[in-house]
Short mmCIF file of C-alpha atoms and ligand atoms in Angstrom, two decimals:
data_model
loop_
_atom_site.label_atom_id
_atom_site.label_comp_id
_atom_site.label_asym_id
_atom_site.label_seq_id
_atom_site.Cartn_x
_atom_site.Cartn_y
_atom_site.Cartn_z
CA UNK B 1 -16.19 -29.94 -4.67
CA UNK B 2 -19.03 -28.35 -6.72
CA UNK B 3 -20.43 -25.21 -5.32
CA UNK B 4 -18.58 -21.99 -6.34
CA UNK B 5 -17.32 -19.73 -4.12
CA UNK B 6 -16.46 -17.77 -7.34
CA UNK B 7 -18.03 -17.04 -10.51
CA UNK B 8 -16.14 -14.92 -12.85
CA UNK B 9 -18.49 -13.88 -16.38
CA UNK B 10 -16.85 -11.99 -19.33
CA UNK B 11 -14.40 -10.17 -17.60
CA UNK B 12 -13.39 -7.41 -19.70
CA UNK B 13 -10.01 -5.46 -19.11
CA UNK B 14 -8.71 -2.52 -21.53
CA UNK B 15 -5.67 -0.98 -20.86
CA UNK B 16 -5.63 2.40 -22.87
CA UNK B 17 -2.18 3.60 -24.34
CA UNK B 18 -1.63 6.53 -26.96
CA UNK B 19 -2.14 3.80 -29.72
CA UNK B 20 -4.87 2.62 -28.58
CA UNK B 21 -7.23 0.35 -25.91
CA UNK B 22 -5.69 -2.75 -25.73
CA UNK B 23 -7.82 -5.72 -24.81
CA UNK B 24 -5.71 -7.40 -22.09
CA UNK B 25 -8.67 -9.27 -20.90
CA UNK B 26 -10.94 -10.36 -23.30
CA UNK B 27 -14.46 -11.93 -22.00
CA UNK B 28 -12.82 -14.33 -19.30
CA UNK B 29 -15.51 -16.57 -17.54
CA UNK B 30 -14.48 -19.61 -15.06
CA UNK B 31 -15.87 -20.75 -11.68
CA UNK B 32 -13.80 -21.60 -8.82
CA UNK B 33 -15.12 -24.21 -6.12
CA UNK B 34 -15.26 -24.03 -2.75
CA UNK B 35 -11.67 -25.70 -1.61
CA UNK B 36 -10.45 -26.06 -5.20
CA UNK B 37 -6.86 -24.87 -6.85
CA UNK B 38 -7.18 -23.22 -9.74
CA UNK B 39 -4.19 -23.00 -11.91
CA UNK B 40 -3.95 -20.02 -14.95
CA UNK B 41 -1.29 -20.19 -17.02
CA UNK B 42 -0.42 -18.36 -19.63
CA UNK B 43 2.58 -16.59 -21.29
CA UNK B 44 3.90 -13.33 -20.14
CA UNK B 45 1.18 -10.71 -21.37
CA UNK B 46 -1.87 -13.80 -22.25
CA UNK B 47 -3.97 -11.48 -19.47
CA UNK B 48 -3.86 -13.47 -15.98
CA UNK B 49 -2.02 -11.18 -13.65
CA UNK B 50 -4.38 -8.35 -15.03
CA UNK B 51 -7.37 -10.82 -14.28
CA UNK B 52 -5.75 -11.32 -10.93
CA UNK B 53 -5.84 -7.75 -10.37
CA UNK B 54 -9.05 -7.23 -11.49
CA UNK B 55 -11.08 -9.70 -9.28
CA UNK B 56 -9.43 -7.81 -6.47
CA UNK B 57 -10.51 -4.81 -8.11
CA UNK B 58 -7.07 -3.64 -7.68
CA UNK B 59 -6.46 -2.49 -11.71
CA UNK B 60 -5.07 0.94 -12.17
CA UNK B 61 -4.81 3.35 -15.01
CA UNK B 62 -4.04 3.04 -17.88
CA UNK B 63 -5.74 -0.48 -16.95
CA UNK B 64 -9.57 -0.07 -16.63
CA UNK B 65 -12.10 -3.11 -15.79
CA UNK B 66 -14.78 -2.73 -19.03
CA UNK B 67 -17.08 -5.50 -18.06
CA UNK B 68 -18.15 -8.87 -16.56
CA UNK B 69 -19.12 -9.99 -13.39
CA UNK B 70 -17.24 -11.09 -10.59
CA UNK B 71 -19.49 -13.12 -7.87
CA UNK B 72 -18.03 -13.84 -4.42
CA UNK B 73 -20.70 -16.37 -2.86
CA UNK B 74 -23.32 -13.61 -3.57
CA UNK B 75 -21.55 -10.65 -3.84
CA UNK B 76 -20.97 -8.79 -6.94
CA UNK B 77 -17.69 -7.12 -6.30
CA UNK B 78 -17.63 -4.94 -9.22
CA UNK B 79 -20.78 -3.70 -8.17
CA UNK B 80 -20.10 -3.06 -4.52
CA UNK B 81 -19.09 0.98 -3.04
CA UNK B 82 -15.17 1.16 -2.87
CA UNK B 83 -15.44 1.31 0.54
CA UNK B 84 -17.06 -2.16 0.81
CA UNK B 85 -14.68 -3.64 -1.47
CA UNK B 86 -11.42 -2.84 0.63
CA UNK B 87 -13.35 -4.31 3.77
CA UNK B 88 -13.80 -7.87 1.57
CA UNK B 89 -10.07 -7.40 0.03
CA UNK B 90 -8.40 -9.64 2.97
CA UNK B 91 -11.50 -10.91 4.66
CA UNK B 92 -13.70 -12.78 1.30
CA UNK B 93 -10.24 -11.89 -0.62
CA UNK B 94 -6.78 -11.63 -1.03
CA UNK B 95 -4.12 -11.23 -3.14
CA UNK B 96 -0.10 -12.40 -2.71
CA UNK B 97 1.72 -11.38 -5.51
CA UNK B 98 5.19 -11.85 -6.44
CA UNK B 99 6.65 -8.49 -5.29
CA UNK B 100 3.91 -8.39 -2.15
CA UNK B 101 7.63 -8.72 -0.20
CA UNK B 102 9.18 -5.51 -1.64
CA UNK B 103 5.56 -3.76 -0.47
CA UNK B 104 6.41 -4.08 3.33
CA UNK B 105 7.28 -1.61 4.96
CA UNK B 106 10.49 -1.75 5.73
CA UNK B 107 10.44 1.16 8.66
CA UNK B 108 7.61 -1.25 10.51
CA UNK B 109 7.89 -4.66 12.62
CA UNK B 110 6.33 -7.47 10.94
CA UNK B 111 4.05 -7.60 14.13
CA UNK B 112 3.11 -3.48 13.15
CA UNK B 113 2.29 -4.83 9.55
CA UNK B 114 -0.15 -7.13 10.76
CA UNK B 115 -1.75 -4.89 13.23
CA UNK B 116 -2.34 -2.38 10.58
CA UNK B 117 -4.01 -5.03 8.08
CA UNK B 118 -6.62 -5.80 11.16
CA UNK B 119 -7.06 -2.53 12.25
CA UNK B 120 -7.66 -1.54 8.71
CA UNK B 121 -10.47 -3.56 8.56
CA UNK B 122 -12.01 -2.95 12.35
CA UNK B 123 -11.14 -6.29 13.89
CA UNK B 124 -11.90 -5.40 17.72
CA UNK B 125 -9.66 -7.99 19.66
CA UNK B 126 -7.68 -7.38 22.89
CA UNK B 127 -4.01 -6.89 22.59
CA UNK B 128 -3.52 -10.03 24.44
CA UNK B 129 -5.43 -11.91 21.34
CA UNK B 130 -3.85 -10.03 19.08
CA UNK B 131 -0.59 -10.87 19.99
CA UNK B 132 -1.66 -14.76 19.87
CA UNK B 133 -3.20 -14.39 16.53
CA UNK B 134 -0.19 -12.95 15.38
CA UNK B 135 1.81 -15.60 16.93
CA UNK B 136 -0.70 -18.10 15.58
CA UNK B 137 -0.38 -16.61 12.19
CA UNK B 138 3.43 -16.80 11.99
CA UNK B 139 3.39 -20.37 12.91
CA UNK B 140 0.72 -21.24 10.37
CA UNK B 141 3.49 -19.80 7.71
CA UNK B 142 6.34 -21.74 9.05
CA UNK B 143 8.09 -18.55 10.90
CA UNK B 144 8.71 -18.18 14.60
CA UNK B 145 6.58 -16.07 16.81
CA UNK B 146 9.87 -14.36 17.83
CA UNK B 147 9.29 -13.12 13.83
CA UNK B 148 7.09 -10.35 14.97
CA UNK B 149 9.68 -8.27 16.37
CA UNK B 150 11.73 -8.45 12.99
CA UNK B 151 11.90 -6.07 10.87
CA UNK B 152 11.77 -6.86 7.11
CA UNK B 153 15.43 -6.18 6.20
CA UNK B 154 16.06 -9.13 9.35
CA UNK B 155 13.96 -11.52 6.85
CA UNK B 156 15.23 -13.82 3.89
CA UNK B 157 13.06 -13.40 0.61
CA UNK B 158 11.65 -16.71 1.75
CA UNK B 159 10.43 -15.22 5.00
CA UNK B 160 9.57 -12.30 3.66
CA UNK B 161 6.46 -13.94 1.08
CA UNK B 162 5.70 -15.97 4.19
CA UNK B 163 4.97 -12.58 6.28
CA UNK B 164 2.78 -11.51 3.69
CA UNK B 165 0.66 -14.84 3.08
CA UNK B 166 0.55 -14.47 6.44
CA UNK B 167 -1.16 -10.52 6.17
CA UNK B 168 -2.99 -12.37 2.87
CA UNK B 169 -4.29 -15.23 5.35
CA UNK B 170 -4.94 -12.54 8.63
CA UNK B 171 -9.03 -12.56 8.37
CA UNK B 172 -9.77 -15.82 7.04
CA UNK B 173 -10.72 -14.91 3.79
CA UNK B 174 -12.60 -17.97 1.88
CA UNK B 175 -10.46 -16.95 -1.32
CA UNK B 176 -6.57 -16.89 -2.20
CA UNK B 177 -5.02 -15.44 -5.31
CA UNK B 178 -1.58 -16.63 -5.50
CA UNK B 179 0.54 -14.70 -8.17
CA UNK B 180 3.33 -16.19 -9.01
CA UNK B 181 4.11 -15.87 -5.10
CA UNK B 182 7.57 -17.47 -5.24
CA UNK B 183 8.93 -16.85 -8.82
CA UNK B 184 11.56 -14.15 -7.16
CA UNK B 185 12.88 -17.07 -4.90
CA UNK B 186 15.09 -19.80 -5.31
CA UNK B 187 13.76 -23.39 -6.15
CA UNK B 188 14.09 -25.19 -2.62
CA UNK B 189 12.61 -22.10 -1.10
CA UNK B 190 9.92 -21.85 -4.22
CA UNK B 191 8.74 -25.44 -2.94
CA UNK B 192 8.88 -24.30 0.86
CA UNK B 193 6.78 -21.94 0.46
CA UNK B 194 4.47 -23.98 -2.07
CA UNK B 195 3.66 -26.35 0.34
CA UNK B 196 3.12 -23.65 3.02
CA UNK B 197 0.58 -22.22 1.10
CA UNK B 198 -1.29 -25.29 0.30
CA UNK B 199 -1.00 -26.29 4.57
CA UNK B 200 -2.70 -22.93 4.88
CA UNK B 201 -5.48 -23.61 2.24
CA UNK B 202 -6.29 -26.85 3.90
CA UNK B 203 -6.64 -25.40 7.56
CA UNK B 204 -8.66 -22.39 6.29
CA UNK B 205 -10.69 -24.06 3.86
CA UNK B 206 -9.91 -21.24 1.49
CA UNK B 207 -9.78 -21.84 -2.28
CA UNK B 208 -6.69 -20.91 -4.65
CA UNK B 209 -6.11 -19.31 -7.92
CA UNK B 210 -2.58 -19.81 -8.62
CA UNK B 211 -1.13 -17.58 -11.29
CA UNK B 212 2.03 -18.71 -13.27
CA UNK B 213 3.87 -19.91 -16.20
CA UNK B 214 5.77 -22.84 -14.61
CA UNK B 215 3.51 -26.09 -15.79
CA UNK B 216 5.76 -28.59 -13.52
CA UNK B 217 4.93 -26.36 -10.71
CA UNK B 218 1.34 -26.29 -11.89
CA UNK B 219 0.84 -29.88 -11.77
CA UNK B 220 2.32 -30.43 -8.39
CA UNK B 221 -0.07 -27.36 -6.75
CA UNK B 222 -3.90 -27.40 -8.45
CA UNK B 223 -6.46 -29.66 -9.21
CA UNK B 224 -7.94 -27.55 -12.49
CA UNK B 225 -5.77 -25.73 -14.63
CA UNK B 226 -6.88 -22.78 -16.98
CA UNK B 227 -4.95 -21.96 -20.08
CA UNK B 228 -4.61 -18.62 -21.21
CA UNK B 229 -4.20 -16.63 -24.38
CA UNK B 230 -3.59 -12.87 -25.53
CA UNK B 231 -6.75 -12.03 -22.82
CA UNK B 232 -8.71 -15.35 -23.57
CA UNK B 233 -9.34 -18.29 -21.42
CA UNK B 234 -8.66 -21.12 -24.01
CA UNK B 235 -8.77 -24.35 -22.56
CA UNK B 236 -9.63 -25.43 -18.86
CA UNK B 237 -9.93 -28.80 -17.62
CA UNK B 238 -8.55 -31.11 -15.02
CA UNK B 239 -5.35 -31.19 -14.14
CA UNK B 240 -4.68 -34.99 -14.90
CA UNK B 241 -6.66 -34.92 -17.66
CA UNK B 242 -5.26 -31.82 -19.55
CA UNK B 243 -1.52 -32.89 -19.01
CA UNK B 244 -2.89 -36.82 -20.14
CA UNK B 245 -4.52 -35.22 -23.24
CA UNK B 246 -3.86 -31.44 -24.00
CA UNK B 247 -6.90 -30.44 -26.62
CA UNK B 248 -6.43 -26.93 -27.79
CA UNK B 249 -3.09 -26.64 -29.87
CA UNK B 250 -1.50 -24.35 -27.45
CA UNK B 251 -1.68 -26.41 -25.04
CA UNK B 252 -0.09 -29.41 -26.34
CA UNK B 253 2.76 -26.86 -27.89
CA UNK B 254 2.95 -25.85 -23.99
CA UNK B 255 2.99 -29.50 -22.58
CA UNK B 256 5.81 -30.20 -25.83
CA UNK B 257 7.96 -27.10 -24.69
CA UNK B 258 8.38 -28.54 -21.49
CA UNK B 259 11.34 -30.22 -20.62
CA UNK B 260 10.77 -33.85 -19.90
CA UNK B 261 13.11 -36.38 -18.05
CA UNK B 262 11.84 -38.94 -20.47
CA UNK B 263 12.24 -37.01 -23.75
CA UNK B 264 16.26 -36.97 -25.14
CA UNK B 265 14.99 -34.43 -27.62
CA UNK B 266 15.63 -30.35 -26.07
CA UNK B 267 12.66 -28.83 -25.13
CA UNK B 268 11.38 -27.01 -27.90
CA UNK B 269 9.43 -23.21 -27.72
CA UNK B 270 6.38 -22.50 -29.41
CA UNK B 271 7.01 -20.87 -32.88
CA UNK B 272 6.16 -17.86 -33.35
CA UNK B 273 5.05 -14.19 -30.73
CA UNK B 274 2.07 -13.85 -28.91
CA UNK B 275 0.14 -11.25 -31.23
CA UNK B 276 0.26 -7.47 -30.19
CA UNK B 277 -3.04 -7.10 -28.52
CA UNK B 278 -3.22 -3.39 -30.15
CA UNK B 279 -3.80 -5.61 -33.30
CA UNK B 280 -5.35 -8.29 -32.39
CA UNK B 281 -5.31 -10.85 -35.63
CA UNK B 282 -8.98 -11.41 -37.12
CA UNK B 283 -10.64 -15.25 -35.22
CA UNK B 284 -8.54 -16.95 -33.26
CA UNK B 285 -5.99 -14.91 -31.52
CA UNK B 286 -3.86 -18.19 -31.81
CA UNK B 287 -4.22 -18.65 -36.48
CA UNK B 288 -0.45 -17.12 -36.81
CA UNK B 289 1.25 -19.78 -34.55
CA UNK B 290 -1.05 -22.10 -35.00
CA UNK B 291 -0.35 -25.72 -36.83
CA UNK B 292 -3.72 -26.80 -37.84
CA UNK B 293 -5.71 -23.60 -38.30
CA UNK B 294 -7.88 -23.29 -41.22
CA UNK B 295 -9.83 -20.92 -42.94
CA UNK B 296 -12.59 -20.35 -40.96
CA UNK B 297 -10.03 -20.11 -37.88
CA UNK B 298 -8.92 -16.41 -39.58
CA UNK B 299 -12.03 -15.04 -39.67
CA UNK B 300 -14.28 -16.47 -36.63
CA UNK B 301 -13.00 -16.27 -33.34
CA UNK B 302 -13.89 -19.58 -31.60
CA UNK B 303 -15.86 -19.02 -27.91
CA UNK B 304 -15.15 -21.53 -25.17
CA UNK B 305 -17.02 -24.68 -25.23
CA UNK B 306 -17.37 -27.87 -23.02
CA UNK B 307 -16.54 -30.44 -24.89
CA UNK B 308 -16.76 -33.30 -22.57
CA UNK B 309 -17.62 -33.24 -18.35
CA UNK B 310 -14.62 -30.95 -17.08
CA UNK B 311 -13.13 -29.90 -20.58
CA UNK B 312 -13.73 -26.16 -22.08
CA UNK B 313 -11.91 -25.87 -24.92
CA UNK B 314 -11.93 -22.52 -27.67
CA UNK B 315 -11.16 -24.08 -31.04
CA UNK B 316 -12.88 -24.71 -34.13
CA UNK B 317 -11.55 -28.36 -33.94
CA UNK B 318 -13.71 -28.67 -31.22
CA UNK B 319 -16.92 -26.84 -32.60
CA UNK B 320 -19.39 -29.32 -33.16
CA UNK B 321 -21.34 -31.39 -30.66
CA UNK B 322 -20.64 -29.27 -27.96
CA UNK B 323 -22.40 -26.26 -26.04
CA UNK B 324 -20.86 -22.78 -25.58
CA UNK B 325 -20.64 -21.73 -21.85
CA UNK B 326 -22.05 -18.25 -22.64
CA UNK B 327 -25.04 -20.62 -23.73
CA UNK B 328 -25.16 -22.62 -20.68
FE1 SF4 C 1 -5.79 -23.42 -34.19
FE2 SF4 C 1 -8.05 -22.82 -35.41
FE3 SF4 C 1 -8.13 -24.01 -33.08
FE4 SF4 C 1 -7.36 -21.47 -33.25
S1 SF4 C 1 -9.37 -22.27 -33.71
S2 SF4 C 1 -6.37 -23.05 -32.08
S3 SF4 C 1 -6.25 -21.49 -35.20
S4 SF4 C 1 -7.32 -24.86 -34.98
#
C-alpha cells in the first residue's frame, strides 16, 4: 500500500469576511495510497471539511483556494480548465457529504438522479445497461433495485446517503471523500452504512478520506488517521499506533476526552477554545491550550515532521532528530 493515488502539498484555503482573510487551511500536505483509509479529524472549524471541499475544488466564496497542489495520479486538479475538473469530480473523484441526502432532488426518481450524474459526464451506454448498472449500483449500497422507481421522500435517511454513495460510486472513481456521511443518522444506521461504504471501497479498489470528529468511529473505519488543528495538519500516523501512543498534545487530550469503558473517571474535554483563526496566536496555533508549551512554542510555529517510519508530528517536543516533510 505505497503508491499514492493522492498527493496533497500546502494546501492553502482563505475564507475572506469583513474582518478579515481567515486562514481556514493553512499549508496542509498528506498523501493518500492507493486502497488506503484516511481518517482527518479535527474539531468543528480545525479546517477538514474546507480541505474536503477544496480537493474537489468545490470551495465557494467567501472561501477561496490560495495555494498548494492537489495531484490525482498525475493530474494537477487545481491546475486543470473547470470544465475538466467536473468531468474527474465522480469519475477520479467524489465527494459524499453529510447533507449530500437533502441535495436530491426530491421532484426526480432515484433512477432519474443517477441517469443525470452519467449523462452529465457522457457515459454512452444503452438503456438496457443502464438500467443494470443502476440496478447493480443499488445492490452494491444495500438497496433494492425496485429503489429506482422511489422517489426520495419514499426513502429513510439511511437510504437516502446510500442513493447518493451510490451517485458518489456511479463511474468508478479511484478516490472517495467521505464527510461525515452518516453523522445526521442514527447509530445502528451510522454503522450500516459504515460498513457499506467500506464493501464498496473494497470492490472498487477506491481509496477513502473519511472526514469526522468521532475517534471510536475512526478507529473502527481507517488505517491512517490525520489530526487536525485551526487549518494545520498536526499529527498523522497509523491508526494503531497513534491511538497506542498519541505524540502531539492534542492528540492525547483527544484520545483522554474520549469516553472509555475501562476508565470510571467522566470523559473529560480539552480546556480551553480553538483560537479565532482571524487572530491566529503567534507559533503554535495550539500554546493557549496547550500543557507543556514553552517559550519558543509562542513565537515559532512548529512545521510537520516525521519523527519515526509512519509518524508526522508538528511540535517542538518533537524538533530534533527529525526531517521536515516540506524538506523531504
Ligand atoms: Fe504544545 Fe509547544 Fe508542541 Fe505546540 S509546539 S503542541 S505548544 S509543546
Amino acid at each position: 500500500m505505497n503508491s499514492s493515488i493522492l498527493q496533497v502539498r500546502d494546501l492553502r484555503v482563505n475564507y475572506y469576511t469583513r474582518q478579515g482573510a481567515v486562514r481556514a487551511v493553512n499549508g496542509v500536505s498528506f498523501d493518500l495510497h492507493t486502497g488506503e483509509r484516511l481518517g482527518l479529524v479535527g474539531e468543528s472549524g480545525s479546517g477538514k471539511s474546507t480541505a474536503a471541499l477544496a480537493l474537489m475544488r468545490l470551495s465557494r466564496a467567501p472561501g477561496k483556494i490560495e495555494g498548494g497542489q492537489v495531484l490525482l495520479d498525475d493530474l494537477s486538479l487545481l491546475e486543470l480548465p473547470e470544465e475538466r475538473m467536473r468531468q474527474i469530480r465522480l469519475a477520479g473523484i467524489a465527494l459524499v457529504s453529510q447533507g449530500a441526502m437533502n441535495s436530491l432532488n426530491p421532484v426526480a426518481r432515484v433512477r432519474r438522479q443517477i441517469e443525470d450524474a452519467l449523462r452529465d459526464h457522457d457515459v454512452k451506454l444503452t438503456p438496457r445497461e443502464r438500467t443494470e448498472w443502476i440496478g447493480e449500483l443499488l445492490e452494491r449500497v444495500g438497496l433494492p433495485r425496485s429503489a429506482a422507481e422511489m422517489y426520495p421522500h419514499q426513502l429513510s435517511g439511511g437510504m437516502k446517503q446510500r442513493v447518493c454513495i451510490a451517485i458518489a460510486i456511479c463511474l468508478r472513481p479511484k478516490v472517495i471523500i467521505a464527510d461525515e456521511p452518516t453523522s445526521a443518522l442514527d447509530v445502528v444506521v451510522q454503522h450500516q452504512v459504515m460498513e457499506t461504504l467500506e464493501t464498496i471501497r473494497a470492490d472498487l479498489g477506491a481509496s477513502v478520506i473519511l472526514i469526522g470528529h468521532d475517534m471510536g468511529l475512526m478507529a473502527q473505519a481507517v488505517d491512517r488517521l490525520g489530526v487536525m488543528y485551526a487549518g494545520n495538519l498536526i499529527e498523522t500516523g497509523g491508526i494503531q499506533e497513534l491511538f497506542d501512543e498519541p505524540l502531539h498534545p492534542y492528540t492525547r487530550l483527544l484520545m483522554i476526552s474520549l469516553p472509555s469503558l475501562e476508565r470510571k473517571e467522566a470523559a473529560k474535554g480539552i480546556p480551553g477554545l480553538m483560537p479565532s483563526l482571524l487572530n491566529r496566536p503567534t507559533g503554535c496555533p495550539f500554546h493557549p491550550r496547550c500543557p507543556d508549551a514553552f517559550d519558543r512554542c509562542r513565537v515559532e510555529e512548529p512545521k510537520l515532521q516525521t519523527v519515526r517510519p509512519n509518524r508526522d508530528v508538528a511540535c517542538h517536543l518533537y524538533w530534533d532528530n527529525s526531517t521536515s516533510r516540506e524538506a523531504a
